[in-house]
Coordinates of C-alpha atoms in Angstrom, one line a residue:
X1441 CA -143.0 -153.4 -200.8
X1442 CA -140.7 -156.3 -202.6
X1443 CA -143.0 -158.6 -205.4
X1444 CA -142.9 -161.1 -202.3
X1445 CA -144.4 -159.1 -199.6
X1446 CA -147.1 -158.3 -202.3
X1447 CA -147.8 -161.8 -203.4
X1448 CA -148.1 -162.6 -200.2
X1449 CA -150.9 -159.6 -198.8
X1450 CA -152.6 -159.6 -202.0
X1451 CA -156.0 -161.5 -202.5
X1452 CA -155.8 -163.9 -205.7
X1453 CA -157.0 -162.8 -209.0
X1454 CA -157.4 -166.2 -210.3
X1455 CA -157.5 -169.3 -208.3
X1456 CA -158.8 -173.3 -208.7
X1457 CA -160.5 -175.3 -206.0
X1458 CA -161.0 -179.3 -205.9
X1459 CA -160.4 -179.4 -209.7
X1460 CA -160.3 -182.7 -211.0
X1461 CA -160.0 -184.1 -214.1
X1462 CA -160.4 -187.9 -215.4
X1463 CA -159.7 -189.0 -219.1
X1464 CA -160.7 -192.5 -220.2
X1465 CA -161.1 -193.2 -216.1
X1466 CA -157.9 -192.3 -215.1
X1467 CA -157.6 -189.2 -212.6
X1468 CA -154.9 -186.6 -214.1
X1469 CA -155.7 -184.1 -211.1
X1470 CA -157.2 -184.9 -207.5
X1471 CA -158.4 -182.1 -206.3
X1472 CA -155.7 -179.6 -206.9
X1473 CA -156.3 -176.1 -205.5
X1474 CA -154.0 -173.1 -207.0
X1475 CA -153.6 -169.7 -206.4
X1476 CA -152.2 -166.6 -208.6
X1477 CA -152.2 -163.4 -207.3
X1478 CA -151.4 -159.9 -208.8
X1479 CA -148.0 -158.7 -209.0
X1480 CA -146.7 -162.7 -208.3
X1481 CA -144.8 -165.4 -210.4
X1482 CA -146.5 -168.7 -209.7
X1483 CA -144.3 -171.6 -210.9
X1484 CA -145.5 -174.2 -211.2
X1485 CA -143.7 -177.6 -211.3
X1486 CA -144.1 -181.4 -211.8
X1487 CA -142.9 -184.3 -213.9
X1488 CA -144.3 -184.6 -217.2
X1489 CA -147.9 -186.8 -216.5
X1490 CA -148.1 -184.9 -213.1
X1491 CA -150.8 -182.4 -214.4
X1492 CA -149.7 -179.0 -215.0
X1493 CA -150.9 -178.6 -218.3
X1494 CA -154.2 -180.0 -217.8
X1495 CA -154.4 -177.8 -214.9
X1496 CA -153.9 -174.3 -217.2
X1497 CA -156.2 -175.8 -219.7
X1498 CA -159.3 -176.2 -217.7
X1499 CA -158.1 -172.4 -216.6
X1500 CA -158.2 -171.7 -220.4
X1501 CA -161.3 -173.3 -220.7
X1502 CA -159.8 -176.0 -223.3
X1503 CA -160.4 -178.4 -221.0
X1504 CA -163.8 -179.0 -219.0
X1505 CA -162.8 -180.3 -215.0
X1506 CA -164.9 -183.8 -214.1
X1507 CA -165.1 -181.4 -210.3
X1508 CA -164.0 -178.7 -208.6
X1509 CA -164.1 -174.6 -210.3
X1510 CA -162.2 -172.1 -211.6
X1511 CA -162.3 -168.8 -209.0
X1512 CA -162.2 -165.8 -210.9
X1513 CA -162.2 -162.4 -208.9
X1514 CA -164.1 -164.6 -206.4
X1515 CA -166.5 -166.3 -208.4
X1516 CA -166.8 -169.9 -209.0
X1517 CA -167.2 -171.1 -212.8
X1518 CA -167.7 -174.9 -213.1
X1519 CA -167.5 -174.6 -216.4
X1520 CA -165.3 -172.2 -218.4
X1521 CA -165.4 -171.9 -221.6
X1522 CA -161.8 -170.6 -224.0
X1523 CA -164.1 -166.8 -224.7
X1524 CA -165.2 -166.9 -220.9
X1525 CA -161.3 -167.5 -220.3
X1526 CA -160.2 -164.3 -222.1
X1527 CA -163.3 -162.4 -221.3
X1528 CA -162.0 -162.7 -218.0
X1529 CA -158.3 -161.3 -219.2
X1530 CA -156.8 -164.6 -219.1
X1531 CA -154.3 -165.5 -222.0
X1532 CA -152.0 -168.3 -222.2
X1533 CA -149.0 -169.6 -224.0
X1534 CA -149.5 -173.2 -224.5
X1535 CA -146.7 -175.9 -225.1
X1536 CA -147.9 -176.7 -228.6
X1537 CA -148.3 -173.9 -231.3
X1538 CA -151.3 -172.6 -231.3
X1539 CA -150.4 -170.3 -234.3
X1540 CA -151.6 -170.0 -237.8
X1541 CA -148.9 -170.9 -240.5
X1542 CA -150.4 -169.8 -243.7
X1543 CA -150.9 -166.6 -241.7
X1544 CA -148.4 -163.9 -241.5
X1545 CA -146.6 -163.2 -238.3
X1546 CA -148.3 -160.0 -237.5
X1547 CA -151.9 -161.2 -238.4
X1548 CA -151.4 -164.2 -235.9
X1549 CA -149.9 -161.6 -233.2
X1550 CA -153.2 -159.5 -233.6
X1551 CA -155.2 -162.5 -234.0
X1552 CA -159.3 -162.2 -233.2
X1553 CA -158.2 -158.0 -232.3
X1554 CA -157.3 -157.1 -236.0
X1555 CA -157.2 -153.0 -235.9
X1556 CA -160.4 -151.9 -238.6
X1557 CA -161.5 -149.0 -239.0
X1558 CA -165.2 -149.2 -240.6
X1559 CA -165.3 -153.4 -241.4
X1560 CA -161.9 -152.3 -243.2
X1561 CA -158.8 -154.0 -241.3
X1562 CA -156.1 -151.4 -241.1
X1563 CA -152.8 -153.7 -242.7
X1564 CA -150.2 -151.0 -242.3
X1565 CA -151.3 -149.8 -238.0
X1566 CA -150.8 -154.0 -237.7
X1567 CA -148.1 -154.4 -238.8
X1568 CA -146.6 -151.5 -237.0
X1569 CA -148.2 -152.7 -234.1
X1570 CA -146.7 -156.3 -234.2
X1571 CA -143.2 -155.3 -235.1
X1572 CA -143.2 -152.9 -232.0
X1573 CA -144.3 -156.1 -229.7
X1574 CA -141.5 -157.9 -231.7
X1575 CA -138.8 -155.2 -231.2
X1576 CA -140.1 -155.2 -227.0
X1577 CA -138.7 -158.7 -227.4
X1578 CA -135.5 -157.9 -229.4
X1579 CA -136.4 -160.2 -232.2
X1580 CA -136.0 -159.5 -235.7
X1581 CA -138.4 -161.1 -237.4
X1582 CA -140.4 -159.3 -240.1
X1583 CA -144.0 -158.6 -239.2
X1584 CA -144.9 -160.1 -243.3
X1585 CA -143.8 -163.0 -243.2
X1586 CA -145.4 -166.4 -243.0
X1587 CA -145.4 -168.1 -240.0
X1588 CA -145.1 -171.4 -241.6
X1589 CA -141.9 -170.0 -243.0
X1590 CA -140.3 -169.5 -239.0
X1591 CA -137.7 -171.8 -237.4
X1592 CA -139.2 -173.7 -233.9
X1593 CA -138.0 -170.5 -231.6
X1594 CA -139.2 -167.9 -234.1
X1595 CA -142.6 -169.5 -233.8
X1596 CA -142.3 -169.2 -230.0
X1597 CA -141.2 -165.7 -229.9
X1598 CA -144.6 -165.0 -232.4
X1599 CA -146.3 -166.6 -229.4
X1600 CA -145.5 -165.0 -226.7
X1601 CA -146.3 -161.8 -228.3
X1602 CA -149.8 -162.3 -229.1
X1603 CA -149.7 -162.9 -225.5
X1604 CA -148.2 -160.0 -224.5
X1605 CA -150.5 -158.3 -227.2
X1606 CA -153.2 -159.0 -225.4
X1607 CA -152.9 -157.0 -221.9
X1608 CA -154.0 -160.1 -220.3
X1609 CA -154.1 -159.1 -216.5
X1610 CA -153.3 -163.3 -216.0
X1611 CA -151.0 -164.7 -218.5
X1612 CA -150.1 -168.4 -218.3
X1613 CA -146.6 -169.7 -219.7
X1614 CA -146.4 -173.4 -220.3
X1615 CA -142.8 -174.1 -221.1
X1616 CA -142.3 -170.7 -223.1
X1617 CA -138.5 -171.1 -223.2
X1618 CA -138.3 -174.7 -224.3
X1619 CA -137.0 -173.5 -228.1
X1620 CA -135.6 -170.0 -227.2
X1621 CA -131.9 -169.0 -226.9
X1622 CA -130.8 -167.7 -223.9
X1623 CA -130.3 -164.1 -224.9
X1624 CA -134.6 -164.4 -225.9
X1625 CA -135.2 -166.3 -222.8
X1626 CA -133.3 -163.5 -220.5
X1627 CA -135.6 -160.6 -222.9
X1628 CA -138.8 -162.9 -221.5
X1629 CA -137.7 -162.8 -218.1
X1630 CA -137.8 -159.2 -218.5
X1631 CA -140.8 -158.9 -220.0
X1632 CA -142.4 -161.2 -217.3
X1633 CA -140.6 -159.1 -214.4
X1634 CA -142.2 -155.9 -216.3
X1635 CA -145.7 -157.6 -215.8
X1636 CA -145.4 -158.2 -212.7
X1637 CA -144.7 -155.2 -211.7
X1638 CA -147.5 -153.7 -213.4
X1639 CA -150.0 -156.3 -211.2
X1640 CA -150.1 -158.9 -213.3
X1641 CA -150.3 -162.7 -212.3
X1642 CA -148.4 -165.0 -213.5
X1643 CA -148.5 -169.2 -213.8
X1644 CA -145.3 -170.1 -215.3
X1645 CA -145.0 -173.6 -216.2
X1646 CA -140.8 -174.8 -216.0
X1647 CA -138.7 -177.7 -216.2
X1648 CA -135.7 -175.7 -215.9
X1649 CA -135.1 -174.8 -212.2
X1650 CA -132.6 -172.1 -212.4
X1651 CA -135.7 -170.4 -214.0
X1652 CA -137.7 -171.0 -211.5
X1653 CA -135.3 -169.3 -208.0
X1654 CA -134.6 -166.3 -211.1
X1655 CA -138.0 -165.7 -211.8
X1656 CA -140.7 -166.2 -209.4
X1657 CA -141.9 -165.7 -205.8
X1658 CA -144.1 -168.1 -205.0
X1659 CA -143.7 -172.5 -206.0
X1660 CA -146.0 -174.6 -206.2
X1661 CA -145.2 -178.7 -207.1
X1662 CA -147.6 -181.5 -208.8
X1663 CA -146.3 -184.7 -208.5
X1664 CA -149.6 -187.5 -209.8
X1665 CA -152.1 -185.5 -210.4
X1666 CA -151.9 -183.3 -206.5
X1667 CA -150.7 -180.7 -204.9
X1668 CA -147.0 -182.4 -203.4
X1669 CA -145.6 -178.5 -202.1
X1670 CA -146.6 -174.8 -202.2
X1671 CA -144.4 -172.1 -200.7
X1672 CA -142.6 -169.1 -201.2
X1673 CA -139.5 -169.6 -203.8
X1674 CA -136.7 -167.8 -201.6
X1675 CA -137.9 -170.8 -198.4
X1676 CA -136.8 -173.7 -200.5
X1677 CA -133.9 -175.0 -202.5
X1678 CA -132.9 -177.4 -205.2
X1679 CA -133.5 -180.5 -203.7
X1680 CA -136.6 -180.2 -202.3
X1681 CA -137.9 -179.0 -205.4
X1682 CA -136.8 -182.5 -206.9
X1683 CA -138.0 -184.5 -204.4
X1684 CA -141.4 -182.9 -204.6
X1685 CA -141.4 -183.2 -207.9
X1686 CA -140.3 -187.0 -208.3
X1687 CA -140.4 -188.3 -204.7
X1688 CA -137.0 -189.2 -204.2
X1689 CA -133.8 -187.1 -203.9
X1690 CA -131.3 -189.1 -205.2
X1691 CA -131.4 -187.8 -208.6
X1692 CA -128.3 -188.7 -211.1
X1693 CA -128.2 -186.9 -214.3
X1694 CA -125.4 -188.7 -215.9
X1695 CA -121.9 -189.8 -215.6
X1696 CA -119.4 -187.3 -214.0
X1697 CA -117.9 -185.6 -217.2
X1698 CA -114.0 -187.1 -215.4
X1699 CA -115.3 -190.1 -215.9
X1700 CA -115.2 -190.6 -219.6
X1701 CA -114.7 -194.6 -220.9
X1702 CA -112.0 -195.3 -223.5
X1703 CA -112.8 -193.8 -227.0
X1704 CA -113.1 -195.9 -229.8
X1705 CA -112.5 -195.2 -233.7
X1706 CA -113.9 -192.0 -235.6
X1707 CA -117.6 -192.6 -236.3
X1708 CA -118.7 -189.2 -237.9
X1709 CA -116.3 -186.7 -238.3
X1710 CA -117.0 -183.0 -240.5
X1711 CA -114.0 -182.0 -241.9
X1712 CA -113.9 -178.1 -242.9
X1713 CA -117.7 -178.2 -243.6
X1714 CA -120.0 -175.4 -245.0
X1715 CA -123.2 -174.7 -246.0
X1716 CA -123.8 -171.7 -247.3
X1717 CA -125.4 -169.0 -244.9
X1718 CA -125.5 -171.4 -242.2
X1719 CA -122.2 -172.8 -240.9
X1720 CA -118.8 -171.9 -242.1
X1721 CA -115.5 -174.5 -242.1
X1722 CA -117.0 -176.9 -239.4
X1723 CA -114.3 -179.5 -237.9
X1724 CA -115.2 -181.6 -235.1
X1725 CA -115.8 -185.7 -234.9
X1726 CA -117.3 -188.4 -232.8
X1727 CA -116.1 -191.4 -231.7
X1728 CA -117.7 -194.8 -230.4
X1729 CA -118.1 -195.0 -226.8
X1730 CA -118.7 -191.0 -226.2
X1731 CA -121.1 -188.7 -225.9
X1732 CA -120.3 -185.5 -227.3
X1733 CA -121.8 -182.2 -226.9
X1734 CA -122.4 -179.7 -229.8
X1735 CA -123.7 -176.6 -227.9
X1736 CA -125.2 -173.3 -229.1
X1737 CA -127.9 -171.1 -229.0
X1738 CA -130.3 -170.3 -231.5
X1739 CA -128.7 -169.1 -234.7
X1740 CA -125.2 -170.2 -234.1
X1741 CA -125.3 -173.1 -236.6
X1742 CA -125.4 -175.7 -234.7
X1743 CA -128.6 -177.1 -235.4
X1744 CA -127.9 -176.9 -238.9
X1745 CA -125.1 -179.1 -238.3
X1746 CA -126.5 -181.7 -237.0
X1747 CA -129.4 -181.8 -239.4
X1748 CA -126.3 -182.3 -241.8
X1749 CA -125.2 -185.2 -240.7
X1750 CA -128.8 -186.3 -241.7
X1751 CA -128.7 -184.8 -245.1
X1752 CA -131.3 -182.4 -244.4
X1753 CA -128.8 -179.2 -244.9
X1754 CA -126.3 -179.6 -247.7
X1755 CA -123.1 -179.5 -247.6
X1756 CA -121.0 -176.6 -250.4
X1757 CA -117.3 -177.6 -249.4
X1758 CA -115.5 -179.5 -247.2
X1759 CA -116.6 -183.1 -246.0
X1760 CA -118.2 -185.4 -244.0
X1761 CA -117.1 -188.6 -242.9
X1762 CA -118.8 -192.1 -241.7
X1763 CA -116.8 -194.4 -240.1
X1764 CA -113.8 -193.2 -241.7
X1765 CA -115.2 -192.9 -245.5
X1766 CA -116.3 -189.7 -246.8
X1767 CA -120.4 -190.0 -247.8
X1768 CA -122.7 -187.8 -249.3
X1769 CA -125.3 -187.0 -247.4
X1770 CA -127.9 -185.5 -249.7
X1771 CA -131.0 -187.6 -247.9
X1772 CA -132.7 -188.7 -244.9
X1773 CA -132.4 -192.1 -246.7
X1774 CA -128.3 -191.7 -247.2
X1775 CA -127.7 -191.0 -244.0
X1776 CA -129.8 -194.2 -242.7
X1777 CA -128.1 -196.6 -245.1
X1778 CA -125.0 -195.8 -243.1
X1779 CA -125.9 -196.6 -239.8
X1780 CA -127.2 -193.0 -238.9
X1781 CA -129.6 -192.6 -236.6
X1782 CA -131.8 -189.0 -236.2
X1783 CA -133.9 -186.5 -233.6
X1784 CA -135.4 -183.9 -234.5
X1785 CA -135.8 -180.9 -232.4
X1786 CA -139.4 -181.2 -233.0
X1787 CA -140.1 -184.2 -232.3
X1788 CA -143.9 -184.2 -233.0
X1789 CA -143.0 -183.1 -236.5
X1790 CA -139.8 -184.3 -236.9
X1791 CA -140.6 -188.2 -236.4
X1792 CA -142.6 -189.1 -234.3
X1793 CA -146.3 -190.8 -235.5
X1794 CA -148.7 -189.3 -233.1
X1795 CA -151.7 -191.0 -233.4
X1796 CA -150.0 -194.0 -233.9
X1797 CA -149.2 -197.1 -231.3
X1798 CA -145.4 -196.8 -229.9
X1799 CA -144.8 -200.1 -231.5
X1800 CA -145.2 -198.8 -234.7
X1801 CA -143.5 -196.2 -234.2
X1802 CA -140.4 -198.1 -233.5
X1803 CA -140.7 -200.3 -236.4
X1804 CA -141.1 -198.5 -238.8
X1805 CA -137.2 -197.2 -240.2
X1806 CA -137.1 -201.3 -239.9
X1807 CA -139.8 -202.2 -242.1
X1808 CA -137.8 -203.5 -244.6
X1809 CA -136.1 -205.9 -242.3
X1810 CA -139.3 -206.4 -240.4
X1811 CA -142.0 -206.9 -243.0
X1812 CA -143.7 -209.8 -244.1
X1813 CA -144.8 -209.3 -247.9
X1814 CA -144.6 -205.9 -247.3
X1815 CA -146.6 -205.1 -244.1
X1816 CA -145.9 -204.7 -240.6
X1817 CA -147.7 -206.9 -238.7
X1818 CA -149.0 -205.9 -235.0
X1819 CA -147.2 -208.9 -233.7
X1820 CA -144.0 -207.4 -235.1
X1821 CA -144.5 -204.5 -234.0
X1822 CA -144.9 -205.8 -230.0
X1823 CA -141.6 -207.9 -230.5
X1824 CA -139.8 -204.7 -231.5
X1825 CA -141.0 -203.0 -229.1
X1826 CA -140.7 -205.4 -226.1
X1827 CA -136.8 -205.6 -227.6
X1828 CA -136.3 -202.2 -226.1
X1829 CA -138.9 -201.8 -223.3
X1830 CA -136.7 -202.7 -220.2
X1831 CA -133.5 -201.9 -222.5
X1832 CA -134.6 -198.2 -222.2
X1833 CA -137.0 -198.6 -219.5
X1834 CA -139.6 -197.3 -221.5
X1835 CA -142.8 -196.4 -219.4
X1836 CA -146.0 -197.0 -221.6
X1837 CA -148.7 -198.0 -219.9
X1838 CA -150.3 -200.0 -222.8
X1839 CA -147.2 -201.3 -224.0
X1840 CA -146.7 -201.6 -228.3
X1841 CA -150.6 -200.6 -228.5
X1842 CA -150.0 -197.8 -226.4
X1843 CA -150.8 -194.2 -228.9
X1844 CA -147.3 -192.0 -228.9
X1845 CA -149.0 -189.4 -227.8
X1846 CA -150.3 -190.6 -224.9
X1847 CA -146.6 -191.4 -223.4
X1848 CA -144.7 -188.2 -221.9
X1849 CA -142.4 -186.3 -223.6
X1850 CA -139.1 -188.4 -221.9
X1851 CA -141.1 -191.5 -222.9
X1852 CA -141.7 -190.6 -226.3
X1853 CA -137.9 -189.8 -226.8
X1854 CA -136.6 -193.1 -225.9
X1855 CA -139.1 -194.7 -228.0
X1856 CA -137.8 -192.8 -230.8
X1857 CA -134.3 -193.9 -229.7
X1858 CA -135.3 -197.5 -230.0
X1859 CA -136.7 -197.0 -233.4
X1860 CA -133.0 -196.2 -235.0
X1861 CA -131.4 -198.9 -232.3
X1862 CA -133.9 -201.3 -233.7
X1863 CA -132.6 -200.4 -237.2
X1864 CA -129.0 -201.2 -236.0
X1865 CA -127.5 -197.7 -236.3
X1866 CA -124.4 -197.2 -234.6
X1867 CA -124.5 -193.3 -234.1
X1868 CA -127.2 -191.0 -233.0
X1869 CA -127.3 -187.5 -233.6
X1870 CA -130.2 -186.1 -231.2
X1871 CA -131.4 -182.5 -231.7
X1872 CA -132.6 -180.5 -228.2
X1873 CA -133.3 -184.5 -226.6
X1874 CA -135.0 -182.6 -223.7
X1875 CA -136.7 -180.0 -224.6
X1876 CA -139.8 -180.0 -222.9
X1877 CA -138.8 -183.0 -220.7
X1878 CA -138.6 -183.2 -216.9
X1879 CA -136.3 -183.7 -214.8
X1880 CA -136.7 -187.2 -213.3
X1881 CA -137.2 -188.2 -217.2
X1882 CA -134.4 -186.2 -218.3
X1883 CA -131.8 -188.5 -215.6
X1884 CA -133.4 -191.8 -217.1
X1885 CA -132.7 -190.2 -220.8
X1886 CA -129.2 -189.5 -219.9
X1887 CA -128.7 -192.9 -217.9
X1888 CA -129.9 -194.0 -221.3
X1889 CA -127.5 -192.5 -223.5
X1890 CA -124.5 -193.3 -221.4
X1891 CA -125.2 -196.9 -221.2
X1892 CA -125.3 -196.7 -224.9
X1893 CA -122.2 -195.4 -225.2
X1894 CA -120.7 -197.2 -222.8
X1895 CA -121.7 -200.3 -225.2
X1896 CA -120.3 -198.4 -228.3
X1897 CA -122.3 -196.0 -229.7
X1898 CA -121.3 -192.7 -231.1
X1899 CA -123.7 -190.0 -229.9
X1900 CA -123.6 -186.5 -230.7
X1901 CA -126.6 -184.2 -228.9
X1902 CA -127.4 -180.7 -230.3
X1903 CA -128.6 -178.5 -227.6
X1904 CA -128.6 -174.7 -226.2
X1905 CA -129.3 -176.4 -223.2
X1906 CA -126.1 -176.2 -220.7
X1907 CA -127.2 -177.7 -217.9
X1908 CA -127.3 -181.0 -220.3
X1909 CA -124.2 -180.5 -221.6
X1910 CA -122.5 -180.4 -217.9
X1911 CA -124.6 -183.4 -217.2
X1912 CA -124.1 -185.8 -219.9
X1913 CA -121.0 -185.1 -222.2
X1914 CA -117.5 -186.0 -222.3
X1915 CA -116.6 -183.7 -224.6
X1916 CA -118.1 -180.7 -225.9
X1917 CA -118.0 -177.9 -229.1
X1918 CA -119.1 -174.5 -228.6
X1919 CA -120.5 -172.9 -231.9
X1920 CA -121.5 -169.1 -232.5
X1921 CA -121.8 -167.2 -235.2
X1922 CA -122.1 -170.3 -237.5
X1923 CA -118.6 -171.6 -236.5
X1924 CA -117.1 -173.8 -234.2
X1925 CA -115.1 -171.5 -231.8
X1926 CA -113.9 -173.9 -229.1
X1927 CA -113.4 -178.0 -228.0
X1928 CA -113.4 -178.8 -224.6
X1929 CA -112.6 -182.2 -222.3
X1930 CA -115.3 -183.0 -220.1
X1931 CA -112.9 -181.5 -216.9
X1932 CA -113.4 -178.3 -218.4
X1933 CA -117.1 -178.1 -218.9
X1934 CA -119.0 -175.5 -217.0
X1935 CA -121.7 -173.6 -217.2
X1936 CA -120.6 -170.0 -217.0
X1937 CA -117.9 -171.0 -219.3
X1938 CA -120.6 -172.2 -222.0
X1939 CA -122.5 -169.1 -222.1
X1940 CA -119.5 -166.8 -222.2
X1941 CA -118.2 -168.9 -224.9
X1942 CA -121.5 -169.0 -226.8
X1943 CA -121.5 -165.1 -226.6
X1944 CA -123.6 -165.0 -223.4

């Protein structure tokens, strides 16, 4: 019997009926009913907003629903609480690290099951145990070290196998590849195939929808807050996924790679860069009115190469230059000072101010433009902010007041775009831009960055994500190994071509 024909005869392990969920009085979810069955890939789908991960919370039991229940083995629970949740064999992989960084990695993977014999906890059998969950996943990373001491898709990998730690017989993925290379996202897919096939059921929450017809059997789409399609994965293609997801089918990612405007004068070229033990004799350069493409996986060097141009990786020989003059870059505050203009790959720790209103958050590289005896007033802050609000169409329901985190993950990117176009640089460099974001917020991001260019900006995006290099750049560099190993014209960009190139 195929993993279909079983999804399909087999009673659900896990199910949700009429949940909803309301915070501050708005309705996230309105009535959503869900099923996952044993020996089945659920994906689940949706814009960011539309309520997938406060759907696997309240399945947790992180989050409490205002109605509706959680079915487990055909029992209604109201009320679920996070021990209930894995009491019931029920582990999930959230979208934010749930890890402990002054923990090391093989203490967070046996978290709460720590092997003891008599009140003693056993160091050496956990450790062994973590680095054969590690080696299942092909990653080397040493079972002693601090978490705190991992790169982003490091920390994922130490997620996924507490999960897999576990024996959860329903394990939840919300994003899980989002900072993974595609060698460790293929490994997962494995992994998760293996699962299945042992029974398990599986909720995997995914932007990326080539994951979604390689990996699971059954679909199911939220689009605000209900249940917009459910169906079996091989009965539906592309485009009706999108159009569940955002309504509409008319979906435009960017402008067609042939269709590259005029390019303009050098505005940050390497020349021959290195850093030691991360990137070796880097050449490439960005001109005004492109979008270029720097695309590798994890460990190839690229990140670090962008994070140069920011002076947060130094530079032992060769150069950088700035609109034709060579700079050091040994600071944040250097690169600025030239007109540079930064995203991190993470962007909740890599810029962006939470807990703070979005109009602060776009002020703030310009406080010393904007200040008035040194303070930022809130009625600054709103005219920054309304500078860029139909600019970018940003979507903030509160407008400047509006917490950061409170706007979705596209949302909170362009806001962070409008903080360095409010500071008046003249070249971006963007790290991952869409990790984590959706599609219909991914085509307004790219409509974004095209338009910029289009008025002159030099952009440069960092990603391991090839489906965004296809769709947005007019050039592209492929780096592996820590070098630079080939340029290509927008005519020439595709995607089998960028994985065999970046040794995949």
């Amino acid at each position: 019997m195929s993993a279909i024909d079983s999804a399909v005869s087999t009673a659900p392990v896990i199910a949700t009926a009429g949940i909803r969920k309301s915070f501050g009085g708005v309705e996230v979810l309105k009535g959503v009913d869900l099923e996952a069955r044993s020996g089945s890939v659920l994906a689940l789908l949706g814009e960011n907003g539309a309520g997938k991960s406060t759907l696997v919370k309240i399945i947790a039991g992180d989050y409490r629903p205002s109605a509706g229940s959680v079915v487990i083995d055909g029992e209604a629970h109201h009320v679920l609480t996070p021990i209930e949740s894995r009491a019931a064999g029920i582990a999930m992989i959230a979208q934010e690290f749930n890890d402990a960084p002054t923990l090391t990695v093989a203490e967070n993977i046996c978290l709460g099951r720590l092997p003891q014999k008599r009140g003693v906890v056993q160091w050496r059998e956990m450790n062994l145990l973590a680095q054969e969950i590690l080696e299942s996943l092909e990653a080397e990373i040493d079972p002693k070290a601090n978490v705190s001491s991992l790169a982003v898709g490091e920390r994922q990998i130490v997620e996924i196998a507490r999960a897999l730690s576990s024996e959860a017989r329903v394990l939840i993925l919300d994003e899980p590849t989002a900072a993974l290379s595609q060698h460790e996202a293929d490994v997962l897919f494995e992994q998760v195939r293996r699962m299945r096939d042992q029974g398990k059921a599986i909720i995997y929450i995914t932007h990326r929808l080539d994951e979604v017809f390689e990996l699971s059997d059954r679909v199911q789409v939220l689009r605000d807050g209900d249940v917009a399609l459910v169906a079996d994965t091989h009965a539906v293609d592309r485009s009706q996924l999108v159009a569940a997801m955002v309504g509409r089918y008319d979906i435009v990612t960017g402008r067609p790679n042939d269709a590259a405007g005029d390019r303009g004068e050098v505005a940050l070229r390497w020349r021959e860069a290195s850093s030691h033990g991360r990137f070796s004799d880097i050449s490439l350069e960005v001109c005004r009115g492109e979008v270029v493409a720097l695309y590798g996986k994890l460990g190839s060097g690229a990140l670090e190469v962008g994070r140069s141009a920011f002076g947060l990786e130094p530079i032992h020989s060769g150069e950088i230059e700035v609109a034709g003059e060579r700079v050091e870059l040994s600071s944040p505050v250097d690169a600025v000072i030239r007109g540079i203009g930064f995203l991190s790959e993470d962007r909740k720790v890599g810029g962006a101010f939470a807990s703070r209103p979005v109009g602060e958050n776009v002020a703030v590289a310009s406080w010393p433009q904007l200040a008035t005896r040194g303070l930022l007033t809130s009625d600054t802050e709103q005219k920054a902010f309304e500078r860029w609000y139909d600019r970018l169409s940003i979507r903030s329901k509160g407008r400047a007041s509006q917490p950061m985190e409170e706007l979705s993950g596209g949302n909170q990117q362009k806001v962070l775009v409008a903080r360095w176009l409010e500071r008046g640089a003249e070249a971006l460099v963007l790290l991952e831009p869409t990790r984590g974001v959706d599609v219909g917020a991914r085509a307004d991001l790219y409509k974004v960055l095209r338009e910029l260019a289009a008025e002159g900006a030099a952009i440069l995006i960092v990603t391991s994500d090839h489906e965004e290099v296809v769709a947005v750049a007019d050039r592209a560099y492929v780096a592996a190994k820590g070098r630079i190993t080939t340029e290509l014209p927008g005519e020439d960009i595709t995607m089998s071509l960028l994985l065999t190139l970046a040794g995949g």
